[in-house]
Amino acid sequence: MVSFTMLKEAMFYKKLENNVVECLLCPHNCRINEGKYGVCNVRNNINGILVTENYGTITSAALDPIEKKPLYHFYPGRYIFSVGTYGCNLKCKFCQNWEISQQRLKGEYVLPEQVIAATKKQRDNIGIAFTYNEPSIWYEYVYDCLIEAKKEGLKTVLVTNGYINLEPLKSLLPYVDAMNIDVKAYTEDFYKKICSGKLHPVLETVEQASKHCHVEVTNLIITDLNDKKEEIESLVKWLSQIDKNIPLHFSRYFPNYKLDNPPTPLDTLRRAYEIGKKYLNFVYVGNVMGFDNNTYCPYCENLLVKRDYWHVKLVGLEGSKCKKCGNSVNIIN
């Protein structure tokens, strides 16, 4: 890979006295002294100007099944070109991608028009996903790429922790087709102690994004931390009040990074699934074998999408309607 860093002035910040800047991109609202970085490790104060150091730096790229994001109701069975950089604005002790999220890495420098050209060359590809690390801290590059992608008629996806302020989020949403938002727990205590963040802004992101684009939510269930029945039920009830058709993905945890809790018991995942189905029409369990992750019509229980790992077949759909009962379902294809 070509090692190259382009410094680009950040879009959301304000200048304070003594060359201090305040970043306004995410809820940390970091006050950054000259020569220092924000929490994300990619936004740097140089002579009183906030710059992003990872603009155009790609550390990971692959053509992935859309289900891997995970997005089960957005062009099921199709593929999407996925790219990521480095850095993150949360410090989750269980991070599954800590090698790229918690370190500053070298990568290949790719202009927005180049990555969109590469996206168009991928066969059977619907568009581009910004994933692997947290795309919101890659904001300026993602924003420029999204605009180029929409010009070319490509679908656009963000896989995100949802930790972003409302103004920058609202500026992105007109160019985003789908988001998977990670709600890591449903307590402020978990976010503070385990992620070094806050829950409320993430909930706001889900609520706001669901008004503008297709949204699915992921919750990684971690043994002895966010696996209580009451917490899972609170999460599910909250999501159902936004829209009971938003797909929810419970995911199995395995020890990683700084956390060594036991893997999520299968019984815990089954219980979470059963709680979810009491309030939501579409609930899935990921990162584990043995669960039925097919999609069924919530009105007549007709099989709509059959899934065998990444092998996906649309069997009961006509457009976005159930072939059997004719009702519209929350599936874009």
XYZ file of C-alpha atoms in Angstrom:
333
model
C 0.000 0.000 0.000
C 1.059 3.597 -0.627
C 1.724 5.479 2.606
C 0.385 9.005 2.299
C -1.451 11.421 4.563
C -3.480 14.365 3.338
C -4.355 17.038 5.862
C -7.788 18.516 5.282
C -9.515 21.131 7.383
C -12.373 19.695 9.415
C -15.935 20.735 8.642
C -17.389 21.008 12.147
C -15.367 22.907 14.745
C -14.883 26.348 16.238
C -11.761 28.301 17.156
C -11.210 29.328 20.758
C -8.559 31.481 22.442
C -4.863 30.571 22.502
C -5.110 28.408 19.345
C -7.435 25.941 21.102
C -10.223 24.432 18.959
C -13.457 22.702 19.866
C -14.477 19.830 17.600
C -18.238 19.719 17.018
C -18.435 16.468 15.083
C -19.388 14.094 17.887
C -20.775 14.345 21.432
C -17.292 14.392 22.981
C -16.987 17.990 21.716
C -13.242 17.698 22.304
C -11.352 20.849 23.219
C -8.007 20.287 21.555
C -4.824 22.184 22.330
C -2.345 22.997 19.591
C -0.467 19.881 18.468
C -2.919 17.510 20.168
C -5.561 15.045 18.897
C -9.189 14.495 19.755
C -10.494 11.231 21.222
C -10.798 9.748 17.716
C -7.023 10.003 17.104
C -7.510 11.371 13.583
C -8.438 15.030 14.171
C -5.441 17.202 15.028
C -5.025 20.856 15.998
C -2.322 22.381 13.804
C -1.689 26.078 14.469
C -5.257 26.603 15.644
C -6.842 24.812 12.674
C -8.567 21.473 13.151
C -7.505 19.053 10.433
C -8.417 15.463 9.677
C -5.404 13.245 9.036
C -7.172 10.224 7.513
C -8.823 11.917 4.535
C -8.539 9.453 1.655
C -6.629 6.862 3.681
C -8.107 3.397 3.105
C -6.820 0.563 5.295
C -9.451 -2.070 4.398
C -11.500 -2.802 1.292
C -13.569 -5.794 0.169
C -16.630 -6.777 -1.821
C -18.972 -8.077 0.901
C -22.421 -9.637 1.010
C -24.825 -6.927 2.150
C -25.940 -9.312 4.920
C -22.456 -9.022 6.437
C -23.008 -5.364 7.426
C -25.499 -6.674 8.737
C -28.342 -5.436 6.528
C -30.990 -8.099 5.921
C -33.724 -5.884 4.459
C -31.665 -3.775 2.050
C -31.136 -5.509 -1.296
C -30.873 -8.995 0.263
C -28.533 -11.366 -1.517
C -26.591 -8.566 -3.192
C -23.005 -7.380 -2.691
C -21.569 -4.009 -1.694
C -18.049 -2.600 -1.972
C -16.876 -1.921 1.575
C -14.107 0.440 2.654
C -12.693 1.642 5.964
C -9.904 3.732 7.422
C -8.618 3.881 11.017
C -9.698 5.538 14.257
C -12.860 5.652 16.365
C -14.566 8.071 18.745
C -15.477 5.337 21.238
C -13.075 3.164 23.259
C -15.087 -0.053 23.603
C -13.210 -2.570 25.717
C -14.671 -5.413 23.620
C -13.897 -3.901 20.188
C -13.923 -6.526 17.426
C -11.842 -4.371 15.043
C -9.483 -2.753 17.528
C -6.441 -3.214 15.251
C -7.799 -0.496 12.943
C -10.098 1.434 15.271
C -7.696 2.082 18.135
C -4.472 2.759 16.240
C -3.230 5.240 13.645
C -2.330 3.205 10.569
C -0.802 3.699 7.167
C -2.969 2.914 4.177
C -3.530 3.624 0.529
C -4.480 7.167 -0.418
C -7.498 7.165 -2.747
C -9.378 10.221 -3.988
C -13.215 10.167 -3.754
C -13.608 9.923 -7.524
C -11.119 7.033 -7.589
C -12.911 4.994 -4.926
C -16.236 5.583 -6.681
C -14.682 4.482 -9.994
C -13.406 1.332 -8.245
C -16.873 0.766 -6.786
C -18.461 0.896 -10.247
C -16.024 -1.723 -11.558
C -17.120 -4.358 -9.024
C -19.435 -6.949 -10.587
C -22.877 -7.538 -9.018
C -22.284 -4.592 -6.719
C -25.035 -2.180 -5.630
C -22.802 0.558 -4.214
C -20.420 1.521 -1.435
C -20.422 0.935 2.338
C -18.289 2.806 4.845
C -17.555 0.270 7.547
C -14.867 -1.709 9.459
C -13.987 1.277 11.657
C -16.235 4.223 12.595
C -17.131 6.145 9.405
C -18.307 9.312 11.173
C -14.735 10.228 12.170
C -13.842 9.917 8.451
C -16.507 12.529 7.934
C -15.044 14.830 5.270
C -13.996 11.938 3.040
C -17.247 10.043 3.525
C -19.226 13.197 2.748
C -17.317 13.803 -0.497
C -17.627 10.138 -1.514
C -21.352 10.031 -0.792
C -21.946 12.988 -3.091
C -19.909 11.345 -5.878
C -21.685 8.020 -5.338
C -25.146 9.545 -5.665
C -24.093 11.270 -8.897
C -23.271 7.805 -10.260
C -26.520 6.205 -9.070
C -24.825 3.995 -6.460
C -26.413 2.894 -3.193
C -24.702 4.186 -0.059
C -24.397 2.551 3.352
C -22.941 3.549 6.727
C -22.151 0.971 9.406
C -21.797 3.141 12.465
C -21.785 3.420 16.234
C -24.169 6.365 15.888
C -21.965 8.620 18.024
C -22.338 11.842 16.070
C -23.847 15.267 16.698
C -27.134 16.113 15.019
C -25.904 18.885 12.704
C -23.250 16.775 10.927
C -25.634 13.808 10.884
C -28.341 15.846 9.173
C -25.814 17.019 6.575
C -24.999 13.396 5.687
C -28.463 11.884 5.632
C -29.642 13.236 2.238
C -26.889 11.140 0.617
C -27.309 7.922 2.653
C -29.554 5.033 1.585
C -29.101 2.698 4.547
C -27.453 2.540 7.955
C -26.732 -0.194 10.435
C -26.442 1.510 13.808
C -24.813 -0.250 16.725
C -26.695 0.291 19.988
C -24.182 -1.284 22.308
C -26.373 -1.333 25.422
C -29.370 0.447 26.862
C -27.781 2.019 29.937
C -25.681 5.143 30.352
C -23.522 3.269 32.848
C -22.433 0.731 30.203
C -21.567 3.456 27.705
C -19.587 5.398 30.309
C -17.611 2.495 31.790
C -17.205 0.180 28.783
C -17.232 2.563 25.779
C -16.151 5.936 27.215
C -19.227 7.548 25.708
C -22.909 8.281 26.257
C -26.052 6.402 25.251
C -28.432 9.282 24.566
C -26.741 10.610 21.382
C -26.846 7.103 19.862
C -30.582 6.847 20.478
C -31.011 10.267 18.864
C -29.097 9.054 15.808
C -31.387 6.047 15.390
C -34.479 8.215 15.770
C -33.248 10.826 13.301
C -31.828 8.422 10.714
C -34.989 6.290 10.642
C -36.876 9.316 9.300
C -34.570 9.639 6.291
C -33.158 6.256 5.246
C -33.392 2.517 5.774
C -32.161 1.640 9.271
C -31.265 -1.620 10.977
C -29.915 -1.905 14.527
C -27.314 -4.244 16.015
C -26.912 -5.117 19.695
C -23.913 -7.219 20.762
C -24.984 -9.089 23.890
C -22.068 -9.345 26.329
C -22.157 -11.811 29.192
C -22.776 -10.139 32.573
C -22.674 -6.602 31.136
C -25.744 -5.881 28.987
C -27.544 -9.244 28.983
C -30.198 -8.677 31.654
C -33.741 -9.432 30.555
C -34.962 -6.021 31.734
C -32.347 -4.132 29.725
C -33.014 -6.110 26.564
C -36.740 -5.520 26.950
C -36.186 -1.782 27.438
C -34.084 -1.630 24.266
C -36.666 -3.524 22.255
C -39.589 -1.454 23.550
C -37.778 1.783 22.708
C -37.050 0.599 19.160
C -40.636 -0.569 18.646
C -41.886 2.892 19.569
C -39.876 4.327 16.684
C -40.977 1.642 14.216
C -41.678 -2.020 14.932
C -40.512 -2.833 11.389
C -36.899 -1.788 12.059
C -34.845 -5.024 11.931
C -32.900 -5.766 15.112
C -29.799 -7.967 15.041
C -28.694 -9.530 18.321
C -25.080 -10.610 17.970
C -23.057 -13.131 19.956
C -20.054 -11.781 21.829
C -16.640 -13.473 21.983
C -13.703 -12.240 24.118
C -11.603 -9.625 22.337
C -9.342 -6.648 22.928
C -9.489 -5.725 26.650
C -12.529 -7.772 27.672
C -12.430 -11.443 28.638
C -16.011 -12.166 29.667
C -17.294 -15.614 28.557
C -18.933 -15.902 25.121
C -22.651 -15.178 25.119
C -24.578 -18.340 26.108
C -26.967 -19.588 23.453
C -29.817 -19.539 25.970
C -29.236 -15.805 26.475
C -29.492 -15.241 22.728
C -32.679 -17.312 22.524
C -34.208 -15.321 25.360
C -33.254 -12.046 23.665
C -34.814 -13.264 20.409
C -38.047 -14.174 22.168
C -38.199 -10.785 23.902
C -37.523 -9.040 20.607
C -40.299 -10.876 18.788
C -42.818 -9.721 21.392
C -42.424 -6.144 20.189
C -40.713 -6.147 16.782
C -41.601 -7.733 13.454
C -38.037 -8.612 12.430
C -35.430 -10.004 14.827
C -32.254 -11.895 13.930
C -29.372 -13.522 15.800
C -25.882 -13.236 14.338
C -22.296 -14.394 14.858
C -23.530 -17.891 15.715
C -24.885 -20.944 13.920
C -28.185 -22.669 14.617
C -30.690 -19.794 14.536
C -33.381 -19.287 11.906
C -32.427 -16.047 10.148
C -34.946 -16.335 7.355
C -37.343 -13.443 6.890
C -41.071 -14.109 7.230
C -44.065 -11.923 6.459
C -45.261 -10.371 9.743
C -48.860 -10.560 8.513
C -49.218 -14.122 7.176
C -45.850 -15.766 8.129
C -45.044 -16.542 4.487
C -41.333 -17.182 3.878
C -39.978 -14.085 2.117
C -36.178 -14.443 2.174
C -34.354 -17.724 2.744
C -30.843 -17.498 4.196
C -28.217 -20.202 4.485
C -25.179 -18.317 5.779
C -24.344 -15.942 2.859
C -26.484 -17.886 0.378
C -29.669 -15.858 0.050
C -32.817 -16.459 -2.012
C -35.826 -14.185 -2.400
C -38.697 -16.672 -2.456
C -41.848 -14.888 -1.308
C -41.485 -11.326 -2.536
C -42.877 -9.320 -5.414
C -40.978 -6.085 -5.161
C -41.457 -5.104 -1.522
C -44.738 -6.983 -1.115
C -45.508 -10.455 0.181
C -46.592 -12.746 -2.682
C -49.109 -14.508 -0.452
C -51.013 -11.718 1.299
C -49.994 -8.690 -0.765
C -48.955 -6.568 2.195
C -45.937 -4.276 1.948
C -42.976 -5.297 4.093
C -39.865 -3.369 5.127
C -37.560 -4.855 2.491
C -35.855 -2.866 -0.250
C -34.753 -4.890 -3.271
